[in-house]
Coordinates of C-alpha atoms in Angstrom, one line a residue:
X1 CA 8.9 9.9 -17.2
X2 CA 5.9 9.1 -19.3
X3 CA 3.1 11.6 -18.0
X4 CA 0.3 9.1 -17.5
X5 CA 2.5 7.8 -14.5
X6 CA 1.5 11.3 -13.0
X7 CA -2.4 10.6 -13.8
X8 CA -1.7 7.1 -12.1
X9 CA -0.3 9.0 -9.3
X10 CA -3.1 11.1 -8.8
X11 CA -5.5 8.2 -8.5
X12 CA -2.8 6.8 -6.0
X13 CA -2.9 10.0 -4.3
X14 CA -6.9 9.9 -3.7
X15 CA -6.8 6.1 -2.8
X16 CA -4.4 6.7 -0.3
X17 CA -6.1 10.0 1.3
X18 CA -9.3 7.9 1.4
X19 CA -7.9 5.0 3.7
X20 CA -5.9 6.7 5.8
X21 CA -7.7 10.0 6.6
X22 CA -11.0 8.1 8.0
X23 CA -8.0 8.1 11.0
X24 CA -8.2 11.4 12.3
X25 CA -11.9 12.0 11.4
X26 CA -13.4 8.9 14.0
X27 CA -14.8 11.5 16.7
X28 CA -16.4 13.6 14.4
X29 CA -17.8 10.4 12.4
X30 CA -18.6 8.8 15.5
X31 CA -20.5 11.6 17.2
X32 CA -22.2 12.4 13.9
X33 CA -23.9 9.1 13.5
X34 CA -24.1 8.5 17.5
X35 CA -21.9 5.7 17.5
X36 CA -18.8 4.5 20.0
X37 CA -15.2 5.4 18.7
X38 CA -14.5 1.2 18.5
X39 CA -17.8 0.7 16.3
X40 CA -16.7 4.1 14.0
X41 CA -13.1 1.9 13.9
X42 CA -14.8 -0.5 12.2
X43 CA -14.8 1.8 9.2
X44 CA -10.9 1.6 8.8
X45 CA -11.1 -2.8 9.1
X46 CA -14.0 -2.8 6.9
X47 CA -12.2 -0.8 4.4
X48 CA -8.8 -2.7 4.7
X49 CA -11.1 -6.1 4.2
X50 CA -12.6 -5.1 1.2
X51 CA -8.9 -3.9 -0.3
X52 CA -8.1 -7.5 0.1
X53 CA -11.3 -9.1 -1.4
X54 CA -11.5 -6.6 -4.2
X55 CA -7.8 -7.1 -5.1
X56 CA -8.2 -10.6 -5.8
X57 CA -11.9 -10.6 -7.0
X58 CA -11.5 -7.7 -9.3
X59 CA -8.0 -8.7 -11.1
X60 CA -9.9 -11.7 -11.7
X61 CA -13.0 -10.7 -12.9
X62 CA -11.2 -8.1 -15.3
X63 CA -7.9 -9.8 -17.0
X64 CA -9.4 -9.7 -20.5
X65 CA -10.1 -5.9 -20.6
X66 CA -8.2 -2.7 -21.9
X67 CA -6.3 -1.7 -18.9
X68 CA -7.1 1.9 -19.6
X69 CA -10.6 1.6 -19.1
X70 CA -10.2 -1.0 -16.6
X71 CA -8.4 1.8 -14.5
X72 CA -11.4 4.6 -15.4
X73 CA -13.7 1.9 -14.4
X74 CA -12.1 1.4 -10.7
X75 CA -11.8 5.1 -10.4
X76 CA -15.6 5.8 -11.6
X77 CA -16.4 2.8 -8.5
X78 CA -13.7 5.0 -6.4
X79 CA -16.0 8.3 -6.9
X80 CA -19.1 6.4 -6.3
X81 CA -17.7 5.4 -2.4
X82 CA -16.7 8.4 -1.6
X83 CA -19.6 10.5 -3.5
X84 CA -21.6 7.7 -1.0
X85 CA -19.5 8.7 2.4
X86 CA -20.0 12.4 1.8
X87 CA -23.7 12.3 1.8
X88 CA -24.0 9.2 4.1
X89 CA -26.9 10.4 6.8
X90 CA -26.5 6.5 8.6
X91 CA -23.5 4.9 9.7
X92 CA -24.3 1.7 7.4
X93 CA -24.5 4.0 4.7
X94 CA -21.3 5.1 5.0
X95 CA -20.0 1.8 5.5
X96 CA -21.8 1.3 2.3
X97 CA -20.0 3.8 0.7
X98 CA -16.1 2.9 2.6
X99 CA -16.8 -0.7 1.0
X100 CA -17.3 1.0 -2.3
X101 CA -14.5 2.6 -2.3
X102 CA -12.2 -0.1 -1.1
X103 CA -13.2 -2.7 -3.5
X104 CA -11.6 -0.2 -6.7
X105 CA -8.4 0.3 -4.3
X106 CA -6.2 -3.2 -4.9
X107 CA -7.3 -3.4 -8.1
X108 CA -6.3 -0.1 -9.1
X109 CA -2.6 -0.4 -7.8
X110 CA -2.4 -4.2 -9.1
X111 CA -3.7 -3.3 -12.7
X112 CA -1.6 0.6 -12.2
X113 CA 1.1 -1.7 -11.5
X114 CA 0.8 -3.4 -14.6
X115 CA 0.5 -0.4 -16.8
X116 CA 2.9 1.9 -15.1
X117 CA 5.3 -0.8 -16.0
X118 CA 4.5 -1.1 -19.8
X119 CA 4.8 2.7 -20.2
X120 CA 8.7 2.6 -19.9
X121 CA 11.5 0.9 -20.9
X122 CA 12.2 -2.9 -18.9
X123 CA 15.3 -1.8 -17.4
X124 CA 13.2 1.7 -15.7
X125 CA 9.9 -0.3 -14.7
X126 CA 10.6 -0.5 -10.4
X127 CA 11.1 3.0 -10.9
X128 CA 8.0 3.4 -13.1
X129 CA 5.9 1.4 -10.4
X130 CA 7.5 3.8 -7.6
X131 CA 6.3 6.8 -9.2
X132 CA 2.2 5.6 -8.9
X133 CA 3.1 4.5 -5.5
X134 CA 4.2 8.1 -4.8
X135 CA 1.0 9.4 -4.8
X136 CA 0.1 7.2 -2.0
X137 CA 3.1 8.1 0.6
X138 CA 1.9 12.1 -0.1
X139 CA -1.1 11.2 0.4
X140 CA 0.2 10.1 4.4
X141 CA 2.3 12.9 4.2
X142 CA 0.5 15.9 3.1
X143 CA -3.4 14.6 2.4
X144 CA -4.2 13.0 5.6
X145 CA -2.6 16.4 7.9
X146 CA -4.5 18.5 5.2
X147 CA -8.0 16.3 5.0
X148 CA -8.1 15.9 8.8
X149 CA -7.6 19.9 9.3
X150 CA -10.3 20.3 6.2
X151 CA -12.4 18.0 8.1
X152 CA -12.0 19.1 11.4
X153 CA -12.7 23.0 10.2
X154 CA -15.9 22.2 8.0
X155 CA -16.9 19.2 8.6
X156 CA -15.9 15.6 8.0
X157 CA -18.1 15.6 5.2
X158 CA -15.9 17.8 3.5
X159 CA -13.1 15.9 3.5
X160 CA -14.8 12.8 0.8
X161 CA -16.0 15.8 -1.1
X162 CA -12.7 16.8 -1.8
X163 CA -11.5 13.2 -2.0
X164 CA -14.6 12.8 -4.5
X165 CA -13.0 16.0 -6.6
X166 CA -9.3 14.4 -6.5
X167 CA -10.9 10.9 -8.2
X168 CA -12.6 13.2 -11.1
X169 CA -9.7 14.5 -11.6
X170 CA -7.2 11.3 -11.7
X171 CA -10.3 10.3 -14.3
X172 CA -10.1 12.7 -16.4
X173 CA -5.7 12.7 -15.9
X174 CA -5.9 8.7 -17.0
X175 CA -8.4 9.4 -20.0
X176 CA -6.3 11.7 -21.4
X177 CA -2.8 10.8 -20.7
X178 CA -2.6 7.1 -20.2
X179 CA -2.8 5.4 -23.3
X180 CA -5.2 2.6 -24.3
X181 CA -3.4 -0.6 -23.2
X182 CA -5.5 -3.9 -24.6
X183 CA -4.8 -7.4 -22.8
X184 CA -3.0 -9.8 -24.6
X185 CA -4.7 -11.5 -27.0
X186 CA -4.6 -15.1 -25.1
X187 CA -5.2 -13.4 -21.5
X188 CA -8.0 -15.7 -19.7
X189 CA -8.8 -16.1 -16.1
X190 CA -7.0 -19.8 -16.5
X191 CA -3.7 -18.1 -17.8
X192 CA -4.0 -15.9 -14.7
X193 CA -4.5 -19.1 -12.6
X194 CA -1.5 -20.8 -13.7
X195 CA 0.9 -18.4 -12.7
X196 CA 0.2 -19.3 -9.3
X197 CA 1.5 -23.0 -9.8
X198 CA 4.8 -21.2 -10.0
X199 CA 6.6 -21.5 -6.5
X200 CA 8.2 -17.9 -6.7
X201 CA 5.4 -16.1 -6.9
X202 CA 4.1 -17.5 -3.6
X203 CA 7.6 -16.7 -2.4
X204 CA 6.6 -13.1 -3.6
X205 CA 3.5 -13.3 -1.9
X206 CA 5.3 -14.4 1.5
X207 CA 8.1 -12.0 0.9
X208 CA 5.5 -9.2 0.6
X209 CA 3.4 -10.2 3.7
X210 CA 6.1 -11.1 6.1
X211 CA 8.0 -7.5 5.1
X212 CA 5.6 -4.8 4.9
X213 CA 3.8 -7.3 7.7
X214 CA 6.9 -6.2 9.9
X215 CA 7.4 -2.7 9.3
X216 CA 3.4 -2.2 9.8
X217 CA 3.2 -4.5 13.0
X218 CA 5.3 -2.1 14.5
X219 CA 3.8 1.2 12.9
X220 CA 0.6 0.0 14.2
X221 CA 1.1 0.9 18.2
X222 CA 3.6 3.7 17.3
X223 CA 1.6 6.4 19.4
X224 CA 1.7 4.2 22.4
X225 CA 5.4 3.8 21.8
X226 CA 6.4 7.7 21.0
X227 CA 3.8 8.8 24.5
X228 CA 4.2 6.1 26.6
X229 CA 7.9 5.3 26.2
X230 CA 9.3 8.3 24.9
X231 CA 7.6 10.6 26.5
X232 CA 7.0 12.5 23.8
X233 CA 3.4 14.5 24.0
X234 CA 0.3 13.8 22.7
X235 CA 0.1 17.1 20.6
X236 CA 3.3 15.8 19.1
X237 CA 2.5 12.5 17.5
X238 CA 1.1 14.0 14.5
X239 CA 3.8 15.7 13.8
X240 CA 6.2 13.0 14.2
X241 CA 3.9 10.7 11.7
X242 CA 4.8 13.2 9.2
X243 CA 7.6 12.7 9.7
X244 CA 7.5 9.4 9.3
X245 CA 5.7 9.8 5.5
X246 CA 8.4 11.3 4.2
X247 CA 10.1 8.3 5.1
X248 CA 7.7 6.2 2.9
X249 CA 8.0 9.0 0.1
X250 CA 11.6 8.7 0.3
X251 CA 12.3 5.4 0.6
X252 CA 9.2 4.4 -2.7
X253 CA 11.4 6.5 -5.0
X254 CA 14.9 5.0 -3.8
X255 CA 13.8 1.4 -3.9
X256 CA 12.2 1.7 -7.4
X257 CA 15.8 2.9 -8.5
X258 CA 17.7 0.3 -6.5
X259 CA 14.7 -2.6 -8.0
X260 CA 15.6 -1.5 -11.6
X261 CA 19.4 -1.6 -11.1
X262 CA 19.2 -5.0 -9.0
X263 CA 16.3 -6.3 -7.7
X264 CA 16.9 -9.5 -5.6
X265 CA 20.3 -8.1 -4.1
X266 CA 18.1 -4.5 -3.4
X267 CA 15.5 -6.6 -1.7
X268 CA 17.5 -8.6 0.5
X269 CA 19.7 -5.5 1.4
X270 CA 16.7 -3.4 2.4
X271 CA 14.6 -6.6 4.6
X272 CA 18.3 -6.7 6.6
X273 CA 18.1 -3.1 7.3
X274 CA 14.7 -2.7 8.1
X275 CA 15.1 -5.4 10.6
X276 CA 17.9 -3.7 11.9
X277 CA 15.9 -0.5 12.4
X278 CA 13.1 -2.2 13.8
X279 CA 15.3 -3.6 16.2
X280 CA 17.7 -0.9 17.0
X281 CA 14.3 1.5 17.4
X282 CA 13.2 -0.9 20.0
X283 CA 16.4 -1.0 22.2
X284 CA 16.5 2.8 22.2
X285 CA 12.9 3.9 21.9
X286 CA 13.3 5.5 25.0
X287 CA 15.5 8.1 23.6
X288 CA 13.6 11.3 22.0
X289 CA 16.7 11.7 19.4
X290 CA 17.4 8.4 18.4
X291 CA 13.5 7.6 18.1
X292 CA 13.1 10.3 15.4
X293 CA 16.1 9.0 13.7
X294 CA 14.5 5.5 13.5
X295 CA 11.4 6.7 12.7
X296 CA 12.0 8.7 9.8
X297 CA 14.4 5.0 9.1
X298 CA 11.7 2.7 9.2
X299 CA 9.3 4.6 7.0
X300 CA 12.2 4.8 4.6
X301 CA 13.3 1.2 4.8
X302 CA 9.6 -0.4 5.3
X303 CA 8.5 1.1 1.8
X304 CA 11.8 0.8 0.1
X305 CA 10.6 -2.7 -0.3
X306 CA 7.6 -1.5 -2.5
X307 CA 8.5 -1.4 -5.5
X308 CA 10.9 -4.1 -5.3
X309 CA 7.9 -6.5 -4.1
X310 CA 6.1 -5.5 -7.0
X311 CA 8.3 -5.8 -9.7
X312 CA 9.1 -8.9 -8.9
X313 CA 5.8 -11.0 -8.4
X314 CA 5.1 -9.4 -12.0
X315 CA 8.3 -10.8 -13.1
X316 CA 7.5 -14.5 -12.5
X317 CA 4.0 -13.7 -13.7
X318 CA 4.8 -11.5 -16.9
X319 CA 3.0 -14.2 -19.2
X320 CA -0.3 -13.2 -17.2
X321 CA 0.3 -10.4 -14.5
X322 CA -2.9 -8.7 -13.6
X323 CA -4.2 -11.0 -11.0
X324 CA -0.8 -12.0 -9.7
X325 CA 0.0 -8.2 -9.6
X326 CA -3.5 -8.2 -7.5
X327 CA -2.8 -10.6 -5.3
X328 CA 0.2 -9.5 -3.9
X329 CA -1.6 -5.8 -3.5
X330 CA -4.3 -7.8 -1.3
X331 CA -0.8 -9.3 0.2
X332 CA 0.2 -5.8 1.7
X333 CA -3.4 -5.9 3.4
X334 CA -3.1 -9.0 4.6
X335 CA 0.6 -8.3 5.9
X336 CA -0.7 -4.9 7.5
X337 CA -3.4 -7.2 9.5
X338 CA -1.3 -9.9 10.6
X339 CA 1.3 -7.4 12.0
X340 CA -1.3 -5.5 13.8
X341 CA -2.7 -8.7 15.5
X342 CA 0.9 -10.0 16.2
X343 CA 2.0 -6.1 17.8
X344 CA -1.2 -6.7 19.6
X345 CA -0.8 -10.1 21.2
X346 CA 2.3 -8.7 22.4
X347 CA 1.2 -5.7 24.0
X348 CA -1.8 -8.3 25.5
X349 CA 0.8 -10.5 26.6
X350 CA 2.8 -7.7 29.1
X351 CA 5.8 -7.4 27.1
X352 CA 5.3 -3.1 26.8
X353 CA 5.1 -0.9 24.3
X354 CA 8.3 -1.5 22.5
X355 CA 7.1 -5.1 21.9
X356 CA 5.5 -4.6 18.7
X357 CA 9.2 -3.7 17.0
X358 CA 10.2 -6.4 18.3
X359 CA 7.8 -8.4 16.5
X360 CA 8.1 -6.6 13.7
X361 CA 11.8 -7.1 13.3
X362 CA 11.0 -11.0 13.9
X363 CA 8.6 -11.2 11.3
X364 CA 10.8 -9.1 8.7
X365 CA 13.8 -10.9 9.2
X366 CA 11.2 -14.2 8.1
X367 CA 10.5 -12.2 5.3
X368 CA 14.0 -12.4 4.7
X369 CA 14.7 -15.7 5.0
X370 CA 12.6 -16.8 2.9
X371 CA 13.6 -14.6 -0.2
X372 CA 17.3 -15.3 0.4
X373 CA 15.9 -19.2 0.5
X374 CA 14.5 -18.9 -2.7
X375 CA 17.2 -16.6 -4.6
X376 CA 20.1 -20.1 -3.6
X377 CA 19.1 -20.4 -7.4
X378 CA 20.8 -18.0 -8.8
X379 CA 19.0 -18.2 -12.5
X380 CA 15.4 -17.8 -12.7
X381 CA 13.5 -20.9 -12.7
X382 CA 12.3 -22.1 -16.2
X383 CA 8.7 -21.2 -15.6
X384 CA 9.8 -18.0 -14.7
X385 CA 9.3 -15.7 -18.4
X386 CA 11.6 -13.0 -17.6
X387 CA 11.2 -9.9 -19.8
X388 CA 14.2 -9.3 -22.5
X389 CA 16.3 -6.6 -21.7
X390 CA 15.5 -6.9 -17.7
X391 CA 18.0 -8.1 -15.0
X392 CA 16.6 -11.8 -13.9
X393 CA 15.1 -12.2 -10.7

């Protein structure tokens, strides 16, 4: 593998620590600034709205730039947030500073996305993609244990320090390993536009928010499930969240493979077993072995679909990918949201604390409807520029 897919991961790696690590930090955040543990929550929905905005406003706003130093450009807005949340001394300075930071984050996977994919040969590209993602799922494995404990033991404050150190570094990583990648000649904000009269990359958007909508739906309320149903302990949910990440390392590095040697088939397969696990987690939640089992499952499965997702929206898009690529990064967020409110209504409604599975397997076996809808066609549509050398969508 090239070895500016390592400086991509790195970035990947900091973005990832920076979202998810604001998780275990809300009491000390909150009693800092003197603020409830709901309002200091606001800091992970205002970051996960911006991801959304910034995926599609960015991509836009940058189509006609060298990649390269688009990338060093979203990491130098990455250091900024952070370098803001470290010295923050009011909570809407630090929501300043999360907003910052979010705004680089879609960007900076669409556009990696793009590059990553352009640094290898057609027929290795999921896999390429998979390896940037990588640094996000150790990031939820190892960075978010590590920057809570770092946090907890020296102050928060600490942690986007560090966080601040790890975007230097994935700088300086993409300035001097990634090399300089100009747009094409003809790219425009209209060519970016037109992709999206092409029905299959909306079916890539669906496909993208109804899957990893699932599989996060039912993420979303899995403490309540593991305590409450269970019966595992409190002290033990970190732990078993671990576990889980290695699930989403896992499974990112086997579906980029699978993607490259067949990507519709690899997609449809991994949507049916994810709703299976989703499912089959549900009906025996109640049992301590089989609930680690589908845990460690449903990390594996839920971001198997990845790479997959991404590879192919860039497919249908390959004439003009960057704000497609973008999009269906903002897509992920959007999924996360929706199966969070969906998980939620459930739980509102008196259906427990399995019920967010539940919905979760619903709205992934959508997902997969849909795609096996829209793959009936067996060749890719004529709008659809499919790169030579790589397997047809």
């Amino acid at each position: 593998m090239p070895v500016g897919l390592f400086a991509l991961a790195v970035g990947g790696f900091g973005i990832g620590l920076t979202e998810f690590v604001i998780m275990g930090l809300l009491p000390e955040v909150a009693a800092d600034f003197a603020v409830s543990e709901p309002v200091a929550g606001y800091l992970i929905s205002g970051y996960a709205l911006s991801v959304a905005v910034g995926a599609v406003a960015l991509s836009a706003a940058i189509t006609r730039f060298d990649r390269k130093k688009v990338l060093m450009s979203l990491l130098l807005l990455f250091i900024a947030g952070n370098l803001m949340s470290a010295v923050a001394d009011s909570y809407s300075f630090m929501m300043a500073g999360r907003i910052v930071a979010a705004l680089c984050h879609g960007a900076f996977f669409g556009v990696g996305s793009v590059v990553a994919a352009d640094l290898v040969a057609p027929e290795k590209r999921a896999n390429a993609i998979a390896m940037m993602f990588a640094g996000l799922t150790v990031a939820n494995v190892l960075g978010v244990p590590l920057g809570t404990l770092l946090g907890q033991q020296l102050g928060w404050r600490s942690t986007f320090w560090a966080i601040t150190v790890i975007g230097i570094i994935a700088l300086a990583g993409i300035k001097l390993l990634v090399p300089a990648t100009p747009a094409r000649a003809d790219a425009s904000l209209r060519a970016e536009l037109r992709v999206f009269a092409r029905p299959q990359v909306w079916v890539s958007i669906a496909v993208t928010i109804l899957g990893f909508g699932g599989m996060f739906g039912g993420f979303t309320y899995i403490a309540f499930t593991l305590t409450e149903v269970t019966g595992f302990a409190s002290s033990t949910v970190p732990w078993l969240l671990i576990l889980f990440g290695a699930g989403l390392f896992a499974g990112n590095l086997v579906g980029g493979r699978l993607a490259d040697r067949a990507l519709v088939p690899s997609l449809l397969a991994i949507l049916a077993v994810l709703t299976v696990v989703l499912a089959a987690f549900a009906l025996t939640a109640q049992s301590k072995v089989a609930t680690v089992i589908a845990l460690l499952l449903m990390g594996a499965a839920g971001f198997a679909t990845v790479p997959g997702l991404q590879l192919r929206i860039m497919r249908y898009a390959s004439d003009a990918p960057t704000l497609a690529s973008g999009s269906n990064i903002a897509a992920f967020n959007i999924g996360n949201a929706a199966g969070a409110w969906l998980g939620g209504l459930a739980i509102g409604a008196g259906f427990g604390f399995t019920s967010p599975l539940w919905v979760g397997a619903g709205v992934t076996l959508a997902g997969l409807v849909v795609l096996a809808a829209a793959s009936v066609r067996r060749s890719a549509p004529a709008e659809a520029l499919v790169d030579a050398g790589s397997p047809r969508a």
